Amino acid sequence: MTERRVRAKAGVANVGIITSVRGSVIDIRFDTALPPVHTLLRAGDDDRVAIEVLAQRDANHIRGIALTPTQGLARGMPVQDTGGPLQAPVGKQILSRMFDVFGNTVDRGPPLKEVQWRSVHSAPPPLVNRSTHSQIFETGIKAIDVLTPLERGGKAGLFGGAGVGKTVLLTEMIHNMIGHQEGVSIFCGIGELLQELHARFHRLRQAGIDEELFDVIAGFDALSPE
């Protein structure tokens, strides 16, 4: 059993000290037990700054990336080891809800109850459970399925300025996924897409899409409660 686990079992906090702050890159020294990669750390007033461990530089120093604004952080400030990675809620209870990157609801809805939480760094499924055959993802939109078919498990991008129909196209694809294929759609907005995320959340409800079959996840900055 590692020293870190022994201290956690005994209820002793593992606290480090910030040695360097360069934008969102934070270097921290731990004199007792070094947190593993992907561990979530907390710092600042009320532990408002979340830091994820990216690398162990040596026996006493780690380098992390801040997932929240770093205003107020300085050398010498303490950092608390949470003892685990960043986690997200899973299950049917999260459908039709909006979350920030930490799994907190930001849609003014009721809090989640008895929901299961899992690490966002879960291991991929074993090769025996993966499909090796190429299949077409049928969107139900002729212009896509005939001219530019999409592959299941693949990636595709939309490029265009304002007013060219990106939102309409995505909304139709989500509608077809839920209505015709009985699937589940997840929409993530990061950075400038947070406003688009908020608008799409309400458009999906107004369009009559089954609210039990779509999930919306906000980016690193939680949406305004207003």
mmCIF file of C-alpha atoms in Angstrom:
data_model
loop_
_atom_site.group_PDB
_atom_site.id
_atom_site.type_symbol
_atom_site.label_atom_id
_atom_site.label_comp_id
_atom_site.label_asym_id
_atom_site.label_seq_id
_atom_site.Cartn_x
_atom_site.Cartn_y
_atom_site.Cartn_z
ATOM 1 C CA MET A 1 0.000 0.000 0.000
ATOM 2 C CA THR A 2 1.419 3.361 -1.029
ATOM 3 C CA GLU A 3 2.044 6.180 1.419
ATOM 4 C CA ARG A 4 -0.733 8.201 -0.241
ATOM 5 C CA ARG A 5 -3.296 5.444 0.378
ATOM 6 C CA VAL A 6 -2.117 4.970 3.953
ATOM 7 C CA ARG A 7 -2.583 8.672 4.656
ATOM 8 C CA ALA A 8 -6.009 8.720 2.984
ATOM 9 C CA LYS A 9 -7.134 5.691 4.999
ATOM 10 C CA ALA A 10 -5.994 7.411 8.189
ATOM 11 C CA GLY A 11 -7.894 10.564 7.271
ATOM 12 C CA VAL A 12 -4.725 12.664 6.845
ATOM 13 C CA ALA A 13 -4.937 15.295 4.108
ATOM 14 C CA ASN A 14 -2.297 15.312 1.400
ATOM 15 C CA VAL A 15 -1.401 18.976 0.912
ATOM 16 C CA GLY A 16 1.061 20.458 -1.554
ATOM 17 C CA ILE A 17 2.526 23.917 -2.141
ATOM 18 C CA ILE A 18 2.366 25.889 -5.390
ATOM 19 C CA THR A 19 5.839 26.559 -6.771
ATOM 20 C CA SER A 20 4.929 28.152 -10.096
ATOM 21 C CA VAL A 21 1.890 29.645 -11.867
ATOM 22 C CA ARG A 22 2.159 30.270 -15.601
ATOM 23 C CA GLY A 23 -1.290 30.937 -16.943
ATOM 24 C CA SER A 24 -3.255 27.709 -16.533
ATOM 25 C CA VAL A 25 -0.095 25.608 -15.982
ATOM 26 C CA ILE A 26 0.566 25.034 -12.273
ATOM 27 C CA ASP A 27 3.620 23.391 -10.690
ATOM 28 C CA ILE A 28 3.107 21.994 -7.194
ATOM 29 C CA ARG A 29 5.452 20.407 -4.636
ATOM 30 C CA PHE A 30 4.307 17.514 -2.426
ATOM 31 C CA ASP A 31 6.679 16.542 0.358
ATOM 32 C CA THR A 32 4.690 13.501 1.554
ATOM 33 C CA ALA A 33 2.884 11.584 -1.215
ATOM 34 C CA LEU A 34 2.856 12.436 -4.913
ATOM 35 C CA PRO A 35 -0.628 12.376 -6.537
ATOM 36 C CA PRO A 36 -0.940 10.159 -9.636
ATOM 37 C CA VAL A 37 -1.618 11.547 -13.102
ATOM 38 C CA HIS A 38 -5.279 12.607 -13.637
ATOM 39 C CA THR A 39 -5.803 13.306 -9.939
ATOM 40 C CA LEU A 40 -8.037 16.314 -9.229
ATOM 41 C CA LEU A 41 -6.558 18.961 -6.910
ATOM 42 C CA ARG A 42 -8.208 21.959 -5.279
ATOM 43 C CA ALA A 43 -6.708 25.351 -4.400
ATOM 44 C CA GLY A 44 -7.661 28.947 -3.682
ATOM 45 C CA ASP A 45 -10.464 30.434 -1.590
ATOM 46 C CA ASP A 46 -13.201 27.859 -0.914
ATOM 47 C CA ASP A 47 -11.260 25.418 -3.123
ATOM 48 C CA ARG A 48 -12.680 27.192 -6.180
ATOM 49 C CA VAL A 49 -9.673 26.423 -8.425
ATOM 50 C CA ALA A 50 -9.644 22.894 -9.854
ATOM 51 C CA ILE A 51 -6.338 21.494 -11.097
ATOM 52 C CA GLU A 52 -5.780 18.187 -12.877
ATOM 53 C CA VAL A 53 -2.410 16.450 -12.613
ATOM 54 C CA LEU A 54 -0.823 16.022 -16.054
ATOM 55 C CA ALA A 55 2.674 14.830 -15.201
ATOM 56 C CA GLN A 56 4.947 13.851 -12.312
ATOM 57 C CA ARG A 57 8.102 15.859 -12.908
ATOM 58 C CA ASP A 58 10.179 14.190 -10.183
ATOM 59 C CA ALA A 59 9.765 12.582 -6.766
ATOM 60 C CA ASN A 60 8.246 15.725 -5.224
ATOM 61 C CA HIS A 61 6.805 17.861 -8.036
ATOM 62 C CA ILE A 62 3.799 17.552 -10.323
ATOM 63 C CA ARG A 63 2.608 19.717 -13.204
ATOM 64 C CA GLY A 64 -1.109 20.317 -13.585
ATOM 65 C CA ILE A 65 -3.554 22.206 -15.761
ATOM 66 C CA ALA A 66 -6.163 24.473 -14.190
ATOM 67 C CA LEU A 67 -9.736 23.715 -15.254
ATOM 68 C CA THR A 68 -11.026 27.006 -13.823
ATOM 69 C CA PRO A 69 -9.751 30.611 -13.805
ATOM 70 C CA THR A 70 -6.530 30.984 -11.800
ATOM 71 C CA GLN A 71 -6.936 34.549 -10.551
ATOM 72 C CA GLY A 72 -5.579 34.841 -7.035
ATOM 73 C CA LEU A 73 -3.216 31.870 -7.161
ATOM 74 C CA ALA A 74 0.373 32.544 -6.138
ATOM 75 C CA ARG A 75 3.537 30.738 -5.097
ATOM 76 C CA GLY A 76 3.377 29.256 -1.621
ATOM 77 C CA MET A 77 -0.385 28.699 -1.568
ATOM 78 C CA PRO A 78 -1.587 25.265 -0.362
ATOM 79 C CA VAL A 79 -3.167 22.726 -2.707
ATOM 80 C CA GLN A 80 -5.461 19.943 -1.509
ATOM 81 C CA ASP A 81 -5.301 16.446 -3.013
ATOM 82 C CA THR A 82 -8.901 15.193 -3.476
ATOM 83 C CA GLY A 83 -7.723 11.595 -3.667
ATOM 84 C CA GLY A 84 -9.359 10.811 -7.012
ATOM 85 C CA PRO A 85 -9.836 11.913 -10.636
ATOM 86 C CA LEU A 86 -12.408 14.223 -12.183
ATOM 87 C CA GLN A 87 -15.749 12.416 -12.193
ATOM 88 C CA ALA A 88 -19.021 12.787 -14.094
ATOM 89 C CA PRO A 89 -22.550 11.509 -13.399
ATOM 90 C CA VAL A 90 -23.829 8.638 -15.552
ATOM 91 C CA GLY A 91 -27.180 6.939 -16.046
ATOM 92 C CA LYS A 92 -30.664 7.766 -17.274
ATOM 93 C CA GLN A 93 -31.100 10.471 -14.645
ATOM 94 C CA ILE A 94 -28.753 12.807 -16.527
ATOM 95 C CA LEU A 95 -30.808 12.763 -19.747
ATOM 96 C CA SER A 96 -32.488 16.103 -20.581
ATOM 97 C CA ARG A 97 -30.220 17.886 -18.082
ATOM 98 C CA MET A 98 -27.446 20.471 -18.524
ATOM 99 C CA PHE A 99 -24.128 20.170 -16.680
ATOM 100 C CA ASP A 100 -20.841 21.949 -16.317
ATOM 101 C CA VAL A 101 -17.577 20.045 -16.741
ATOM 102 C CA PHE A 102 -17.600 19.033 -13.051
ATOM 103 C CA GLY A 103 -21.012 17.368 -13.266
ATOM 104 C CA ASN A 104 -22.937 20.165 -11.524
ATOM 105 C CA THR A 105 -26.388 20.908 -12.939
ATOM 106 C CA VAL A 106 -26.673 24.395 -14.480
ATOM 107 C CA ASP A 107 -30.205 24.250 -15.888
ATOM 108 C CA ARG A 108 -32.017 25.379 -12.701
ATOM 109 C CA GLY A 109 -33.498 21.911 -12.398
ATOM 110 C CA PRO A 110 -33.664 19.795 -9.247
ATOM 111 C CA PRO A 111 -30.407 18.300 -7.966
ATOM 112 C CA LEU A 112 -29.532 14.766 -8.987
ATOM 113 C CA LYS A 113 -30.303 12.101 -6.410
ATOM 114 C CA GLU A 114 -28.665 8.698 -6.044
ATOM 115 C CA VAL A 115 -26.775 9.112 -9.305
ATOM 116 C CA GLN A 116 -23.685 7.058 -10.111
ATOM 117 C CA TRP A 117 -20.379 8.891 -10.655
ATOM 118 C CA ARG A 118 -17.523 7.594 -12.798
ATOM 119 C CA SER A 119 -14.076 8.844 -13.692
ATOM 120 C CA VAL A 120 -13.783 10.714 -16.991
ATOM 121 C CA HIS A 121 -10.552 8.754 -17.556
ATOM 122 C CA SER A 122 -12.101 5.295 -17.620
ATOM 123 C CA ALA A 123 -10.258 2.595 -19.547
ATOM 124 C CA PRO A 124 -11.456 1.964 -23.128
ATOM 125 C CA PRO A 125 -13.483 -1.196 -23.826
ATOM 126 C CA PRO A 126 -11.444 -4.294 -24.657
ATOM 127 C CA LEU A 127 -10.743 -5.071 -28.301
ATOM 128 C CA VAL A 128 -13.019 -8.117 -28.193
ATOM 129 C CA ASN A 129 -15.982 -5.795 -27.587
ATOM 130 C CA ARG A 130 -15.132 -3.385 -30.413
ATOM 131 C CA SER A 131 -16.491 -3.573 -33.938
ATOM 132 C CA THR A 132 -13.954 -3.915 -36.739
ATOM 133 C CA HIS A 133 -16.458 -3.474 -39.557
ATOM 134 C CA SER A 134 -17.083 -0.164 -41.280
ATOM 135 C CA GLN A 135 -20.738 0.884 -41.184
ATOM 136 C CA ILE A 136 -22.581 3.912 -42.511
ATOM 137 C CA PHE A 137 -24.268 6.129 -39.965
ATOM 138 C CA GLU A 138 -27.670 6.898 -41.459
ATOM 139 C CA THR A 139 -28.691 10.423 -40.517
ATOM 140 C CA GLY A 140 -31.962 10.412 -42.460
ATOM 141 C CA ILE A 141 -30.827 13.502 -44.394
ATOM 142 C CA LYS A 142 -30.470 12.667 -48.106
ATOM 143 C CA ALA A 143 -27.839 15.321 -48.842
ATOM 144 C CA ILE A 144 -25.583 13.730 -46.228
ATOM 145 C CA ASP A 145 -26.343 10.027 -46.661
ATOM 146 C CA VAL A 146 -25.973 10.169 -50.465
ATOM 147 C CA LEU A 147 -23.268 12.773 -51.059
ATOM 148 C CA THR A 148 -21.155 12.729 -47.868
ATOM 149 C CA PRO A 149 -22.046 9.628 -45.808
ATOM 150 C CA LEU A 150 -20.786 9.453 -42.246
ATOM 151 C CA GLU A 151 -19.079 6.422 -40.732
ATOM 152 C CA ARG A 152 -20.178 5.000 -37.405
ATOM 153 C CA GLY A 153 -17.591 5.864 -34.812
ATOM 154 C CA GLY A 154 -15.988 8.447 -37.079
ATOM 155 C CA LYS A 155 -15.723 12.214 -36.919
ATOM 156 C CA ALA A 156 -17.193 14.991 -39.034
ATOM 157 C CA GLY A 157 -17.090 18.781 -38.909
ATOM 158 C CA LEU A 158 -19.318 21.663 -39.996
ATOM 159 C CA PHE A 159 -17.742 24.863 -41.312
ATOM 160 C CA GLY A 160 -19.618 28.050 -42.107
ATOM 161 C CA GLY A 161 -20.500 31.514 -40.955
ATOM 162 C CA ALA A 162 -23.629 32.742 -39.235
ATOM 163 C CA GLY A 163 -26.982 31.940 -40.767
ATOM 164 C CA VAL A 164 -25.941 29.108 -43.101
ATOM 165 C CA GLY A 165 -27.913 26.384 -41.282
ATOM 166 C CA LYS A 166 -25.464 24.649 -38.926
ATOM 167 C CA THR A 167 -27.864 24.745 -36.010
ATOM 168 C CA VAL A 168 -30.802 23.517 -38.101
ATOM 169 C CA LEU A 169 -28.728 20.634 -39.479
ATOM 170 C CA LEU A 170 -27.517 19.503 -36.064
ATOM 171 C CA THR A 171 -30.982 19.775 -34.576
ATOM 172 C CA GLU A 172 -32.371 17.598 -37.379
ATOM 173 C CA MET A 173 -29.626 15.001 -36.865
ATOM 174 C CA ILE A 174 -30.363 14.875 -33.129
ATOM 175 C CA HIS A 175 -34.086 14.545 -33.888
ATOM 176 C CA ASN A 176 -33.483 11.650 -36.294
ATOM 177 C CA MET A 177 -31.099 9.908 -33.921
ATOM 178 C CA ILE A 178 -33.721 9.957 -31.170
ATOM 179 C CA GLY A 179 -36.864 9.463 -33.230
ATOM 180 C CA HIS A 180 -35.773 6.934 -35.868
ATOM 181 C CA GLN A 181 -32.832 5.105 -34.314
ATOM 182 C CA GLU A 182 -33.957 5.257 -30.678
ATOM 183 C CA GLY A 183 -30.532 6.504 -29.674
ATOM 184 C CA VAL A 184 -29.192 9.098 -27.258
ATOM 185 C CA SER A 185 -27.543 12.400 -28.249
ATOM 186 C CA ILE A 186 -25.004 14.384 -26.243
ATOM 187 C CA PHE A 187 -24.093 17.975 -27.119
ATOM 188 C CA CYS A 188 -20.995 19.607 -25.619
ATOM 189 C CA GLY A 189 -20.206 23.308 -25.755
ATOM 190 C CA ILE A 190 -16.744 24.640 -24.917
ATOM 191 C CA GLY A 191 -15.521 28.238 -24.889
ATOM 192 C CA GLU A 192 -17.484 30.375 -27.316
ATOM 193 C CA LEU A 193 -19.981 27.556 -27.870
ATOM 194 C CA LEU A 194 -21.462 28.012 -24.400
ATOM 195 C CA GLN A 195 -23.962 30.531 -25.746
ATOM 196 C CA GLU A 196 -24.800 28.154 -28.609
ATOM 197 C CA LEU A 197 -25.207 25.396 -26.037
ATOM 198 C CA HIS A 198 -27.696 27.412 -24.012
ATOM 199 C CA ALA A 199 -29.716 28.368 -27.102
ATOM 200 C CA ARG A 200 -29.741 24.787 -28.436
ATOM 201 C CA PHE A 201 -30.933 23.431 -25.090
ATOM 202 C CA HIS A 202 -34.081 25.557 -25.324
ATOM 203 C CA ARG A 203 -34.544 24.930 -29.068
ATOM 204 C CA LEU A 204 -34.540 21.181 -28.494
ATOM 205 C CA ARG A 205 -37.263 21.509 -25.898
ATOM 206 C CA GLN A 206 -39.313 23.821 -28.120
ATOM 207 C CA ALA A 207 -38.904 21.429 -31.071
ATOM 208 C CA GLY A 208 -40.614 18.669 -29.099
ATOM 209 C CA ILE A 209 -37.618 16.347 -29.021
ATOM 210 C CA ASP A 210 -38.058 13.724 -26.311
ATOM 211 C CA GLU A 211 -36.494 15.349 -23.263
ATOM 212 C CA GLU A 212 -35.555 11.958 -21.843
ATOM 213 C CA LEU A 213 -33.165 11.177 -24.697
ATOM 214 C CA PHE A 214 -30.785 14.084 -24.997
ATOM 215 C CA ASP A 215 -28.075 15.381 -22.709
ATOM 216 C CA VAL A 216 -26.297 18.722 -22.743
ATOM 217 C CA ILE A 217 -22.888 19.348 -21.201
ATOM 218 C CA ALA A 218 -21.458 22.810 -20.672
ATOM 219 C CA GLY A 219 -17.767 23.590 -21.021
ATOM 220 C CA PHE A 220 -15.234 24.624 -18.410
ATOM 221 C CA ASP A 221 -17.136 27.800 -17.478
ATOM 222 C CA ALA A 222 -20.539 27.233 -15.887
ATOM 223 C CA LEU A 223 -23.416 29.084 -17.487
ATOM 224 C CA SER A 224 -24.757 32.156 -15.734
ATOM 225 C CA PRO A 225 -27.661 31.375 -13.384
ATOM 226 C CA GLU A 226 -29.508 34.383 -14.791
#
